[in-house]
mmCIF file with all atom_site columns, C-alpha atoms in Angstrom:
data_model
loop_
_atom_site.group_PDB
_atom_site.id
_atom_site.type_symbol
_atom_site.label_atom_id
_atom_site.label_alt_id
_atom_site.label_comp_id
_atom_site.label_asym_id
_atom_site.label_entity_id
_atom_site.label_seq_id
_atom_site.pdbx_PDB_ins_code
_atom_site.Cartn_x
_atom_site.Cartn_y
_atom_site.Cartn_z
_atom_site.occupancy
_atom_site.B_iso_or_equiv
_atom_site.pdbx_formal_charge
_atom_site.auth_seq_id
_atom_site.auth_comp_id
_atom_site.auth_asym_id
_atom_site.auth_atom_id
_atom_site.pdbx_PDB_model_num
ATOM 1   C CA . MET A 1 1   ? -6.204  7.636   -24.021 1.00 78.00 ? 1   MET A CA 1
ATOM 2   C CA . SER A 1 2   ? -2.810  7.370   -25.635 1.00 90.00 ? 2   SER A CA 1
ATOM 3   C CA . ASP A 1 3   ? 0.730   7.946   -24.413 1.00 92.00 ? 3   ASP A CA 1
ATOM 4   C CA . SER A 1 4   ? 0.772   11.375  -26.019 1.00 91.00 ? 4   SER A CA 1
ATOM 5   C CA . LYS A 1 5   ? -2.347  12.470  -24.132 1.00 94.00 ? 5   LYS A CA 1
ATOM 6   C CA . ILE A 1 6   ? -1.862  11.225  -20.565 1.00 96.00 ? 6   ILE A CA 1
ATOM 7   C CA . THR A 1 7   ? 0.909   12.006  -18.108 1.00 96.00 ? 7   THR A CA 1
ATOM 8   C CA . ILE A 1 8   ? 2.723   9.672   -15.750 1.00 97.00 ? 8   ILE A CA 1
ATOM 9   C CA . GLY A 1 9   ? 1.246   11.714  -12.910 1.00 97.00 ? 9   GLY A CA 1
ATOM 10  C CA . GLU A 1 10  ? -2.265  11.036  -14.191 1.00 97.00 ? 10  GLU A CA 1
ATOM 11  C CA . LEU A 1 11  ? -1.535  7.314   -14.461 1.00 98.00 ? 11  LEU A CA 1
ATOM 12  C CA . LYS A 1 12  ? -0.192  7.325   -10.906 1.00 98.00 ? 12  LYS A CA 1
ATOM 13  C CA . ARG A 1 13  ? -3.358  9.064   -9.681  1.00 98.00 ? 13  ARG A CA 1
ATOM 14  C CA . MET A 1 14  ? -5.543  6.495   -11.476 1.00 98.00 ? 14  MET A CA 1
ATOM 15  C CA . ILE A 1 15  ? -3.580  3.596   -9.985  1.00 98.00 ? 15  ILE A CA 1
ATOM 16  C CA . LYS A 1 16  ? -3.604  5.147   -6.505  1.00 98.00 ? 16  LYS A CA 1
ATOM 17  C CA . ASN A 1 17  ? -7.373  5.649   -6.752  1.00 98.00 ? 17  ASN A CA 1
ATOM 18  C CA . PHE A 1 18  ? -7.849  2.023   -7.880  1.00 98.00 ? 18  PHE A CA 1
ATOM 19  C CA . ILE A 1 19  ? -5.725  0.764   -4.963  1.00 98.00 ? 19  ILE A CA 1
ATOM 20  C CA . ASN A 1 20  ? -7.426  3.002   -2.396  1.00 98.00 ? 20  ASN A CA 1
ATOM 21  C CA . LYS A 1 21  ? -10.956 2.016   -3.469  1.00 98.00 ? 21  LYS A CA 1
ATOM 22  C CA . ARG A 1 22  ? -10.065 -1.632  -2.797  1.00 98.00 ? 22  ARG A CA 1
ATOM 23  C CA . ASN A 1 23  ? -8.141  -0.937  0.423   1.00 97.00 ? 23  ASN A CA 1
ATOM 24  C CA . TRP A 1 24  ? -5.095  -2.701  -1.032  1.00 96.00 ? 24  TRP A CA 1
ATOM 25  C CA . SER A 1 25  ? -2.546  -0.256  0.434   1.00 95.00 ? 25  SER A CA 1
ATOM 26  C CA . GLN A 1 26  ? -2.266  -2.543  3.446   1.00 94.00 ? 26  GLN A CA 1
ATOM 27  C CA . PHE A 1 27  ? -0.723  -5.181  1.158   1.00 95.00 ? 27  PHE A CA 1
ATOM 28  C CA . HIS A 1 28  ? 1.480   -2.798  -0.815  1.00 96.00 ? 28  HIS A CA 1
ATOM 29  C CA . ASP A 1 29  ? 4.777   -2.815  1.036   1.00 98.00 ? 29  ASP A CA 1
ATOM 30  C CA . SER A 1 30  ? 8.012   -2.415  -0.933  1.00 98.00 ? 30  SER A CA 1
ATOM 31  C CA . LYS A 1 31  ? 8.893   -6.115  -0.739  1.00 98.00 ? 31  LYS A CA 1
ATOM 32  C CA . SER A 1 32  ? 5.505   -7.326  -1.970  1.00 98.00 ? 32  SER A CA 1
ATOM 33  C CA . LEU A 1 33  ? 5.370   -4.777  -4.778  1.00 98.00 ? 33  LEU A CA 1
ATOM 34  C CA . SER A 1 34  ? 8.899   -5.579  -5.958  1.00 98.00 ? 34  SER A CA 1
ATOM 35  C CA . MET A 1 35  ? 8.037   -9.275  -5.953  1.00 98.00 ? 35  MET A CA 1
ATOM 36  C CA . SER A 1 36  ? 4.834   -8.570  -7.879  1.00 98.00 ? 36  SER A CA 1
ATOM 37  C CA . ILE A 1 37  ? 6.841   -6.700  -10.525 1.00 98.00 ? 37  ILE A CA 1
ATOM 38  C CA . ALA A 1 38  ? 9.147   -9.718  -10.913 1.00 98.00 ? 38  ALA A CA 1
ATOM 39  C CA . ILE A 1 39  ? 6.217   -12.134 -11.095 1.00 98.00 ? 39  ILE A CA 1
ATOM 40  C CA . GLU A 1 40  ? 4.517   -10.088 -13.809 1.00 98.00 ? 40  GLU A CA 1
ATOM 41  C CA . VAL A 1 41  ? 7.788   -9.826  -15.766 1.00 98.00 ? 41  VAL A CA 1
ATOM 42  C CA . ALA A 1 42  ? 8.040   -13.629 -15.599 1.00 98.00 ? 42  ALA A CA 1
ATOM 43  C CA . GLU A 1 43  ? 4.481   -13.886 -16.935 1.00 98.00 ? 43  GLU A CA 1
ATOM 44  C CA . LEU A 1 44  ? 5.459   -11.543 -19.778 1.00 97.00 ? 44  LEU A CA 1
ATOM 45  C CA . MET A 1 45  ? 8.521   -13.685 -20.535 1.00 97.00 ? 45  MET A CA 1
ATOM 46  C CA . GLU A 1 46  ? 6.394   -16.827 -20.521 1.00 96.00 ? 46  GLU A CA 1
ATOM 47  C CA . ASN A 1 47  ? 4.798   -15.659 -23.782 1.00 95.00 ? 47  ASN A CA 1
ATOM 48  C CA . PHE A 1 48  ? 8.191   -15.988 -25.479 1.00 95.00 ? 48  PHE A CA 1
ATOM 49  C CA . GLN A 1 49  ? 9.554   -18.969 -23.555 1.00 96.00 ? 49  GLN A CA 1
ATOM 50  C CA . TRP A 1 50  ? 9.919   -21.650 -26.238 1.00 96.00 ? 50  TRP A CA 1
ATOM 51  C CA . VAL A 1 51  ? 10.094  -19.342 -29.234 1.00 94.00 ? 51  VAL A CA 1
ATOM 52  C CA . SER A 1 52  ? 13.211  -18.575 -31.247 1.00 94.00 ? 52  SER A CA 1
ATOM 53  C CA . THR A 1 53  ? 14.579  -15.063 -31.261 1.00 91.00 ? 53  THR A CA 1
ATOM 54  C CA . LEU A 1 54  ? 13.455  -14.633 -34.853 1.00 88.00 ? 54  LEU A CA 1
ATOM 55  C CA . ASP A 1 55  ? 9.947   -15.895 -34.108 1.00 91.00 ? 55  ASP A CA 1
ATOM 56  C CA . SER A 1 56  ? 9.522   -13.748 -31.006 1.00 92.00 ? 56  SER A CA 1
ATOM 57  C CA . ASP A 1 57  ? 8.564   -10.702 -33.071 1.00 92.00 ? 57  ASP A CA 1
ATOM 58  C CA . LYS A 1 58  ? 5.910   -12.786 -34.839 1.00 90.00 ? 58  LYS A CA 1
ATOM 59  C CA . ILE A 1 59  ? 4.077   -13.125 -31.522 1.00 90.00 ? 59  ILE A CA 1
ATOM 60  C CA . MET A 1 60  ? 3.454   -9.400  -31.561 1.00 92.00 ? 60  MET A CA 1
ATOM 61  C CA . LYS A 1 61  ? 1.826   -9.708  -34.994 1.00 92.00 ? 61  LYS A CA 1
ATOM 62  C CA . ASP A 1 62  ? -0.662  -12.346 -33.773 1.00 90.00 ? 62  ASP A CA 1
ATOM 63  C CA . ASN A 1 63  ? -3.570  -10.357 -32.316 1.00 92.00 ? 63  ASN A CA 1
ATOM 64  C CA . GLU A 1 64  ? -4.596  -12.980 -29.763 1.00 90.00 ? 64  GLU A CA 1
ATOM 65  C CA . LEU A 1 65  ? -1.051  -13.458 -28.456 1.00 92.00 ? 65  LEU A CA 1
ATOM 66  C CA . LYS A 1 66  ? -0.384  -9.723  -28.507 1.00 95.00 ? 66  LYS A CA 1
ATOM 67  C CA . ILE A 1 67  ? -3.428  -9.093  -26.284 1.00 96.00 ? 67  ILE A CA 1
ATOM 68  C CA . ASN A 1 68  ? -1.885  -11.292 -23.590 1.00 95.00 ? 68  ASN A CA 1
ATOM 69  C CA . VAL A 1 69  ? 1.520   -9.620  -23.934 1.00 96.00 ? 69  VAL A CA 1
ATOM 70  C CA . VAL A 1 70  ? -0.097  -6.182  -23.661 1.00 97.00 ? 70  VAL A CA 1
ATOM 71  C CA . ASP A 1 71  ? -1.971  -7.277  -20.527 1.00 98.00 ? 71  ASP A CA 1
ATOM 72  C CA . GLU A 1 72  ? 1.260   -8.536  -18.949 1.00 98.00 ? 72  GLU A CA 1
ATOM 73  C CA . ILE A 1 73  ? 3.268   -5.398  -19.739 1.00 98.00 ? 73  ILE A CA 1
ATOM 74  C CA . ALA A 1 74  ? 0.378   -3.361  -18.297 1.00 98.00 ? 74  ALA A CA 1
ATOM 75  C CA . ASP A 1 75  ? 0.630   -5.405  -15.082 1.00 98.00 ? 75  ASP A CA 1
ATOM 76  C CA . VAL A 1 76  ? 4.392   -4.776  -14.964 1.00 98.00 ? 76  VAL A CA 1
ATOM 77  C CA . LEU A 1 77  ? 3.856   -1.048  -15.372 1.00 98.00 ? 77  LEU A CA 1
ATOM 78  C CA . ILE A 1 78  ? 0.970   -0.871  -12.898 1.00 98.00 ? 78  ILE A CA 1
ATOM 79  C CA . TYR A 1 79  ? 3.000   -2.605  -10.190 1.00 98.00 ? 79  TYR A CA 1
ATOM 80  C CA . SER A 1 80  ? 6.048   -0.481  -11.059 1.00 98.00 ? 80  SER A CA 1
ATOM 81  C CA . LEU A 1 81  ? 4.035   2.708   -10.704 1.00 98.00 ? 81  LEU A CA 1
ATOM 82  C CA . ALA A 1 82  ? 2.441   1.399   -7.497  1.00 98.00 ? 82  ALA A CA 1
ATOM 83  C CA . PHE A 1 83  ? 5.974   0.837   -6.163  1.00 98.00 ? 83  PHE A CA 1
ATOM 84  C CA . CYS A 1 84  ? 6.842   4.423   -7.101  1.00 98.00 ? 84  CYS A CA 1
ATOM 85  C CA . ILE A 1 85  ? 3.682   5.721   -5.432  1.00 98.00 ? 85  ILE A CA 1
ATOM 86  C CA . LYS A 1 86  ? 4.465   3.788   -2.244  1.00 97.00 ? 86  LYS A CA 1
ATOM 87  C CA . ASN A 1 87  ? 8.053   5.057   -2.131  1.00 98.00 ? 87  ASN A CA 1
ATOM 88  C CA . ASP A 1 88  ? 7.555   8.628   -3.399  1.00 98.00 ? 88  ASP A CA 1
ATOM 89  C CA . ILE A 1 89  ? 9.657   8.051   -6.515  1.00 98.00 ? 89  ILE A CA 1
ATOM 90  C CA . ASP A 1 90  ? 9.357   10.617  -9.286  1.00 98.00 ? 90  ASP A CA 1
ATOM 91  C CA . VAL A 1 91  ? 9.342   8.405   -12.380 1.00 98.00 ? 91  VAL A CA 1
ATOM 92  C CA . SER A 1 92  ? 10.379  11.094  -14.858 1.00 97.00 ? 92  SER A CA 1
ATOM 93  C CA . GLN A 1 93  ? 13.244  12.302  -12.694 1.00 98.00 ? 93  GLN A CA 1
ATOM 94  C CA . SER A 1 94  ? 14.469  8.756   -12.026 1.00 98.00 ? 94  SER A CA 1
ATOM 95  C CA . ILE A 1 95  ? 14.509  7.964   -15.761 1.00 98.00 ? 95  ILE A CA 1
ATOM 96  C CA . ILE A 1 96  ? 16.323  11.191  -16.616 1.00 98.00 ? 96  ILE A CA 1
ATOM 97  C CA . GLN A 1 97  ? 18.945  10.536  -13.893 1.00 98.00 ? 97  GLN A CA 1
ATOM 98  C CA . LYS A 1 98  ? 19.444  6.942   -15.068 1.00 98.00 ? 98  LYS A CA 1
ATOM 99  C CA . LEU A 1 99  ? 19.795  7.990   -18.712 1.00 98.00 ? 99  LEU A CA 1
ATOM 100 C CA . LYS A 1 100 ? 22.491  10.478  -17.682 1.00 98.00 ? 100 LYS A CA 1
ATOM 101 C CA . LYS A 1 101 ? 24.351  7.702   -15.820 1.00 98.00 ? 101 LYS A CA 1
ATOM 102 C CA . ASN A 1 102 ? 23.980  5.425   -18.843 1.00 98.00 ? 102 ASN A CA 1
ATOM 103 C CA . GLU A 1 103 ? 25.368  8.116   -21.171 1.00 97.00 ? 103 GLU A CA 1
ATOM 104 C CA . VAL A 1 104 ? 28.570  8.080   -19.107 1.00 97.00 ? 104 VAL A CA 1
ATOM 105 C CA . LYS A 1 105 ? 28.627  4.293   -18.757 1.00 97.00 ? 105 LYS A CA 1
ATOM 106 C CA . TYR A 1 106 ? 27.875  3.642   -22.453 1.00 97.00 ? 106 TYR A CA 1
ATOM 107 C CA . PRO A 1 107 ? 29.408  6.500   -24.457 1.00 96.00 ? 107 PRO A CA 1
ATOM 108 C CA . ILE A 1 108 ? 28.832  6.752   -28.183 1.00 95.00 ? 108 ILE A CA 1
ATOM 109 C CA . SER A 1 109 ? 32.040  5.621   -29.822 1.00 85.00 ? 109 SER A CA 1
#
């Protein structure tokens, strides 16, 4: 499946099903999920830790390194969506609201 063929709602259902089948809901409180997001972001950043800004884009052209980066960003998104599931956050609406705030905060000029 690609981004153009699957909805956020479908992804949330898939993640919720995965969590429920493993009885992980008991561990998925807001604190633990937010910490897991931060941990996965740190693991994503680790791929670029000692690389220059110019060389950082080269990592994404190396298939082996890119696979790890893709896995880490997937973990970030899975935990982020799990956090939204836990706290009844509508992802689309939250992004739209934040973009509107950012349009005011960062006007085109």
